[in-house]
JSON list of C-alpha atoms in Angstrom, two decimals:
[
{"chain": "A", "resi": 237, "resn": "MET", "atom": "CA", "xyz": [35.53, 8.40, -20.83]},
{"chain": "A", "resi": 238, "resn": "THR", "atom": "CA", "xyz": [33.54, 11.52, -20.06]},
{"chain": "A", "resi": 239, "resn": "HIS", "atom": "CA", "xyz": [32.58, 14.09, -22.66]},
{"chain": "A", "resi": 240, "resn": "HIS", "atom": "CA", "xyz": [34.91, 16.62, -21.04]},
{"chain": "A", "resi": 241, "resn": "THR", "atom": "CA", "xyz": [37.88, 14.25, -21.21]},
{"chain": "A", "resi": 242, "resn": "LEU", "atom": "CA", "xyz": [37.08, 13.41, -24.82]},
{"chain": "A", "resi": 243, "resn": "LEU", "atom": "CA", "xyz": [36.93, 17.10, -25.77]},
{"chain": "A", "resi": 244, "resn": "VAL", "atom": "CA", "xyz": [40.26, 17.77, -24.06]},
{"chain": "A", "resi": 245, "resn": "ALA", "atom": "CA", "xyz": [41.85, 14.83, -25.92]},
{"chain": "A", "resi": 246, "resn": "ILE", "atom": "CA", "xyz": [40.47, 16.04, -29.27]},
{"chain": "A", "resi": 247, "resn": "ALA", "atom": "CA", "xyz": [41.65, 19.59, -28.58]},
{"chain": "A", "resi": 248, "resn": "ALA", "atom": "CA", "xyz": [45.13, 18.38, -27.65]},
{"chain": "A", "resi": 249, "resn": "MET", "atom": "CA", "xyz": [45.38, 16.31, -30.83]},
{"chain": "A", "resi": 250, "resn": "ALA", "atom": "CA", "xyz": [44.17, 19.27, -32.90]},
{"chain": "A", "resi": 251, "resn": "VAL", "atom": "CA", "xyz": [46.77, 21.58, -31.36]},
{"chain": "A", "resi": 252, "resn": "VAL", "atom": "CA", "xyz": [49.62, 19.09, -31.92]},
{"chain": "A", "resi": 253, "resn": "THR", "atom": "CA", "xyz": [48.51, 18.43, -35.50]},
{"chain": "A", "resi": 254, "resn": "ALA", "atom": "CA", "xyz": [48.11, 22.13, -36.27]},
{"chain": "A", "resi": 255, "resn": "PHE", "atom": "CA", "xyz": [51.49, 22.90, -34.74]},
{"chain": "A", "resi": 256, "resn": "CYS", "atom": "CA", "xyz": [53.17, 20.25, -36.91]},
{"chain": "A", "resi": 257, "resn": "ARG", "atom": "CA", "xyz": [51.48, 21.61, -40.04]},
{"chain": "A", "resi": 258, "resn": "VAL", "atom": "CA", "xyz": [51.99, 25.34, -39.37]},
{"chain": "A", "resi": 259, "resn": "ILE", "atom": "CA", "xyz": [55.53, 25.45, -37.98]},
{"chain": "A", "resi": 260, "resn": "PRO", "atom": "CA", "xyz": [57.27, 24.99, -41.38]},
{"chain": "A", "resi": 261, "resn": "PHE", "atom": "CA", "xyz": [55.58, 28.18, -42.62]},
{"chain": "A", "resi": 262, "resn": "LEU", "atom": "CA", "xyz": [56.73, 30.15, -39.58]},
{"chain": "A", "resi": 263, "resn": "LEU", "atom": "CA", "xyz": [60.40, 29.23, -39.81]},
{"chain": "A", "resi": 264, "resn": "SER", "atom": "CA", "xyz": [62.94, 30.80, -42.12]},
{"chain": "A", "resi": 265, "resn": "PRO", "atom": "CA", "xyz": [64.20, 28.61, -44.98]},
{"chain": "A", "resi": 266, "resn": "LYS", "atom": "CA", "xyz": [67.68, 28.51, -43.39]},
{"chain": "A", "resi": 267, "resn": "SER", "atom": "CA", "xyz": [66.38, 27.38, -40.00]},
{"chain": "A", "resi": 268, "resn": "ARG", "atom": "CA", "xyz": [68.08, 24.34, -38.49]},
{"chain": "A", "resi": 269, "resn": "LEU", "atom": "CA", "xyz": [64.75, 23.14, -37.06]},
{"chain": "A", "resi": 270, "resn": "LEU", "atom": "CA", "xyz": [63.12, 23.29, -40.50]},
{"chain": "A", "resi": 271, "resn": "THR", "atom": "CA", "xyz": [66.00, 21.26, -41.94]},
{"chain": "A", "resi": 272, "resn": "LEU", "atom": "CA", "xyz": [65.53, 18.66, -39.20]},
{"chain": "A", "resi": 273, "resn": "LEU", "atom": "CA", "xyz": [61.75, 18.50, -39.66]},
{"chain": "A", "resi": 274, "resn": "SER", "atom": "CA", "xyz": [61.98, 18.08, -43.43]},
{"chain": "A", "resi": 275, "resn": "SER", "atom": "CA", "xyz": [64.70, 15.41, -43.32]},
{"chain": "A", "resi": 276, "resn": "ASP", "atom": "CA", "xyz": [64.46, 11.67, -42.79]},
{"chain": "A", "resi": 277, "resn": "HIS", "atom": "CA", "xyz": [65.87, 12.00, -39.31]},
{"chain": "A", "resi": 278, "resn": "PRO", "atom": "CA", "xyz": [64.79, 9.14, -36.99]},
{"chain": "A", "resi": 279, "resn": "ALA", "atom": "CA", "xyz": [63.38, 11.62, -34.46]},
{"chain": "A", "resi": 280, "resn": "THR", "atom": "CA", "xyz": [60.87, 12.93, -37.00]},
{"chain": "A", "resi": 281, "resn": "LYS", "atom": "CA", "xyz": [59.89, 9.46, -38.21]},
{"chain": "A", "resi": 282, "resn": "ILE", "atom": "CA", "xyz": [58.90, 8.35, -34.72]},
{"chain": "A", "resi": 283, "resn": "ILE", "atom": "CA", "xyz": [56.46, 11.22, -34.02]},
{"chain": "A", "resi": 284, "resn": "GLY", "atom": "CA", "xyz": [53.40, 9.48, -35.52]},
{"chain": "A", "resi": 285, "resn": "PRO", "atom": "CA", "xyz": [53.80, 6.18, -33.66]},
{"chain": "A", "resi": 286, "resn": "VAL", "atom": "CA", "xyz": [54.63, 8.00, -30.42]},
{"chain": "A", "resi": 287, "resn": "LEU", "atom": "CA", "xyz": [51.44, 10.07, -30.69]},
{"chain": "A", "resi": 288, "resn": "LEU", "atom": "CA", "xyz": [49.50, 6.87, -31.37]},
{"chain": "A", "resi": 289, "resn": "VAL", "atom": "CA", "xyz": [50.91, 5.16, -28.28]},
{"chain": "A", "resi": 290, "resn": "ALA", "atom": "CA", "xyz": [50.23, 8.24, -26.14]},
{"chain": "A", "resi": 291, "resn": "LEU", "atom": "CA", "xyz": [46.66, 8.39, -27.41]},
{"chain": "A", "resi": 292, "resn": "ALA", "atom": "CA", "xyz": [46.21, 4.68, -26.68]},
{"chain": "A", "resi": 293, "resn": "VAL", "atom": "CA", "xyz": [47.52, 5.00, -23.13]},
{"chain": "A", "resi": 294, "resn": "VAL", "atom": "CA", "xyz": [45.27, 7.96, -22.36]},
{"chain": "A", "resi": 295, "resn": "THR", "atom": "CA", "xyz": [42.26, 6.27, -23.94]},
{"chain": "A", "resi": 296, "resn": "LEU", "atom": "CA", "xyz": [42.76, 2.90, -22.27]},
{"chain": "A", "resi": 297, "resn": "THR", "atom": "CA", "xyz": [43.70, 3.95, -18.76]},
{"chain": "A", "resi": 298, "resn": "GLU", "atom": "CA", "xyz": [40.41, 5.33, -17.47]},
{"chain": "A", "resi": 299, "resn": "PRO", "atom": "CA", "xyz": [37.96, 2.64, -18.69]},
{"chain": "A", "resi": 300, "resn": "ILE", "atom": "CA", "xyz": [40.19, -0.30, -17.84]},
{"chain": "A", "resi": 301, "resn": "LEU", "atom": "CA", "xyz": [41.04, 0.93, -14.35]},
{"chain": "A", "resi": 302, "resn": "GLY", "atom": "CA", "xyz": [37.50, 2.17, -13.75]},
{"chain": "A", "resi": 303, "resn": "SER", "atom": "CA", "xyz": [35.73, -1.03, -14.82]},
{"chain": "A", "resi": 304, "resn": "PRO", "atom": "CA", "xyz": [38.11, -3.98, -15.11]},
{"chain": "A", "resi": 305, "resn": "ASN", "atom": "CA", "xyz": [35.72, -6.63, -16.51]},
{"chain": "A", "resi": 306, "resn": "TRP", "atom": "CA", "xyz": [35.67, -8.68, -19.70]},
{"chain": "A", "resi": 307, "resn": "SER", "atom": "CA", "xyz": [33.04, -6.52, -21.41]},
{"chain": "A", "resi": 308, "resn": "THR", "atom": "CA", "xyz": [35.47, -3.60, -21.09]},
{"chain": "A", "resi": 309, "resn": "LEU", "atom": "CA", "xyz": [38.75, -5.41, -21.66]},
{"chain": "A", "resi": 310, "resn": "ILE", "atom": "CA", "xyz": [37.79, -7.34, -24.81]},
{"chain": "A", "resi": 311, "resn": "PRO", "atom": "CA", "xyz": [36.83, -4.35, -27.03]},
{"chain": "A", "resi": 312, "resn": "TYR", "atom": "CA", "xyz": [39.88, -2.34, -25.94]},
{"chain": "A", "resi": 313, "resn": "GLY", "atom": "CA", "xyz": [42.13, -5.35, -26.46]},
{"chain": "A", "resi": 314, "resn": "VAL", "atom": "CA", "xyz": [40.72, -5.94, -29.94]},
{"chain": "A", "resi": 315, "resn": "GLY", "atom": "CA", "xyz": [41.14, -2.24, -30.77]},
{"chain": "A", "resi": 316, "resn": "GLY", "atom": "CA", "xyz": [44.76, -2.30, -29.61]},
{"chain": "A", "resi": 317, "resn": "LEU", "atom": "CA", "xyz": [45.50, -5.47, -31.55]},
{"chain": "A", "resi": 318, "resn": "ILE", "atom": "CA", "xyz": [43.89, -4.09, -34.72]},
{"chain": "A", "resi": 319, "resn": "THR", "atom": "CA", "xyz": [45.87, -0.86, -34.35]},
{"chain": "A", "resi": 320, "resn": "THR", "atom": "CA", "xyz": [49.12, -2.78, -34.06]},
{"chain": "A", "resi": 321, "resn": "VAL", "atom": "CA", "xyz": [48.41, -5.09, -37.00]},
{"chain": "A", "resi": 322, "resn": "VAL", "atom": "CA", "xyz": [47.18, -2.36, -39.36]},
{"chain": "A", "resi": 323, "resn": "LEU", "atom": "CA", "xyz": [50.05, -0.02, -38.44]},
{"chain": "A", "resi": 324, "resn": "ARG", "atom": "CA", "xyz": [52.58, -2.78, -39.07]},
{"chain": "A", "resi": 325, "resn": "TRP", "atom": "CA", "xyz": [50.89, -3.80, -42.33]},
{"chain": "A", "resi": 326, "resn": "SER", "atom": "CA", "xyz": [50.23, -0.36, -43.83]},
{"chain": "A", "resi": 327, "resn": "GLY", "atom": "CA", "xyz": [52.62, 1.97, -42.03]},
{"chain": "A", "resi": 328, "resn": "SER", "atom": "CA", "xyz": [49.83, 4.57, -41.87]},
{"chain": "A", "resi": 329, "resn": "VAL", "atom": "CA", "xyz": [48.95, 5.88, -38.42]},
{"chain": "A", "resi": 330, "resn": "GLY", "atom": "CA", "xyz": [45.71, 7.44, -39.67]},
{"chain": "A", "resi": 331, "resn": "LEU", "atom": "CA", "xyz": [44.50, 4.23, -41.29]},
{"chain": "A", "resi": 332, "resn": "ALA", "atom": "CA", "xyz": [45.43, 2.23, -38.18]},
{"chain": "A", "resi": 333, "resn": "VAL", "atom": "CA", "xyz": [43.40, 4.54, -35.94]},
{"chain": "A", "resi": 334, "resn": "VAL", "atom": "CA", "xyz": [40.32, 4.57, -38.19]},
{"chain": "A", "resi": 335, "resn": "VAL", "atom": "CA", "xyz": [40.28, 0.78, -38.67]},
{"chain": "A", "resi": 336, "resn": "ALA", "atom": "CA", "xyz": [40.83, 0.23, -34.93]},
{"chain": "A", "resi": 337, "resn": "ILE", "atom": "CA", "xyz": [37.94, 2.54, -34.02]},
{"chain": "A", "resi": 338, "resn": "VAL", "atom": "CA", "xyz": [35.65, 0.59, -36.37]},
{"chain": "A", "resi": 339, "resn": "GLY", "atom": "CA", "xyz": [36.92, -2.71, -34.94]},
{"chain": "A", "resi": 340, "resn": "PHE", "atom": "CA", "xyz": [36.42, -1.47, -31.38]},
{"chain": "A", "resi": 341, "resn": "GLY", "atom": "CA", "xyz": [32.87, -0.36, -32.15]},
{"chain": "A", "resi": 342, "resn": "LEU", "atom": "CA", "xyz": [31.95, -3.62, -33.87]},
{"chain": "A", "resi": 343, "resn": "THR", "atom": "CA", "xyz": [33.43, -5.66, -31.03]},
{"chain": "A", "resi": 344, "resn": "GLU", "atom": "CA", "xyz": [31.53, -3.66, -28.43]},
{"chain": "A", "resi": 345, "resn": "TYR", "atom": "CA", "xyz": [28.31, -4.00, -30.46]},
{"chain": "A", "resi": 346, "resn": "CYS", "atom": "CA", "xyz": [28.73, -7.77, -30.86]},
{"chain": "A", "resi": 347, "resn": "LEU", "atom": "CA", "xyz": [29.42, -8.17, -27.15]},
{"chain": "A", "resi": 348, "resn": "SER", "atom": "CA", "xyz": [26.30, -6.17, -26.30]},
{"chain": "A", "resi": 349, "resn": "LEU", "atom": "CA", "xyz": [24.27, -8.60, -28.42]},
{"chain": "A", "resi": 350, "resn": "LEU", "atom": "CA", "xyz": [25.85, -11.66, -26.80]},
{"chain": "A", "resi": 351, "resn": "VAL", "atom": "CA", "xyz": [25.84, -10.41, -23.22]},
{"chain": "A", "resi": 352, "resn": "PRO", "atom": "CA", "xyz": [23.02, -7.92, -22.63]},
{"chain": "A", "resi": 353, "resn": "TYR", "atom": "CA", "xyz": [23.58, -5.40, -19.87]},
{"chain": "A", "resi": 354, "resn": "SER", "atom": "CA", "xyz": [21.66, -6.13, -16.70]},
{"chain": "A", "resi": 355, "resn": "SER", "atom": "CA", "xyz": [19.03, -3.62, -15.65]},
{"chain": "A", "resi": 356, "resn": "ALA", "atom": "CA", "xyz": [20.00, -3.82, -11.98]}
]
């Protein structure tokens, strides 16, 4: 993932998060949209997991298609597995993402110790 792509992904997540946090203050108290957003409607409960899946697809596509080898696939697979397990266990999207990032980093670090990169 290039720095430009990473910055675009972070900016997109920031805009979506800010929009979700600010919109209730912009709507009138009698707004139908505000009622929907503040209820336990299934459409509002699925937003977090959907954003997580979208983020995973965007993050995984470029490295896996660009370099389909075990040193790439294993860390991303471990990160995806950790995300799934932690999300199922805790129900917290934020916790799942943070723990998965740590797991991804540790897996990549351990692999770099086991299989050093060739200098060729």
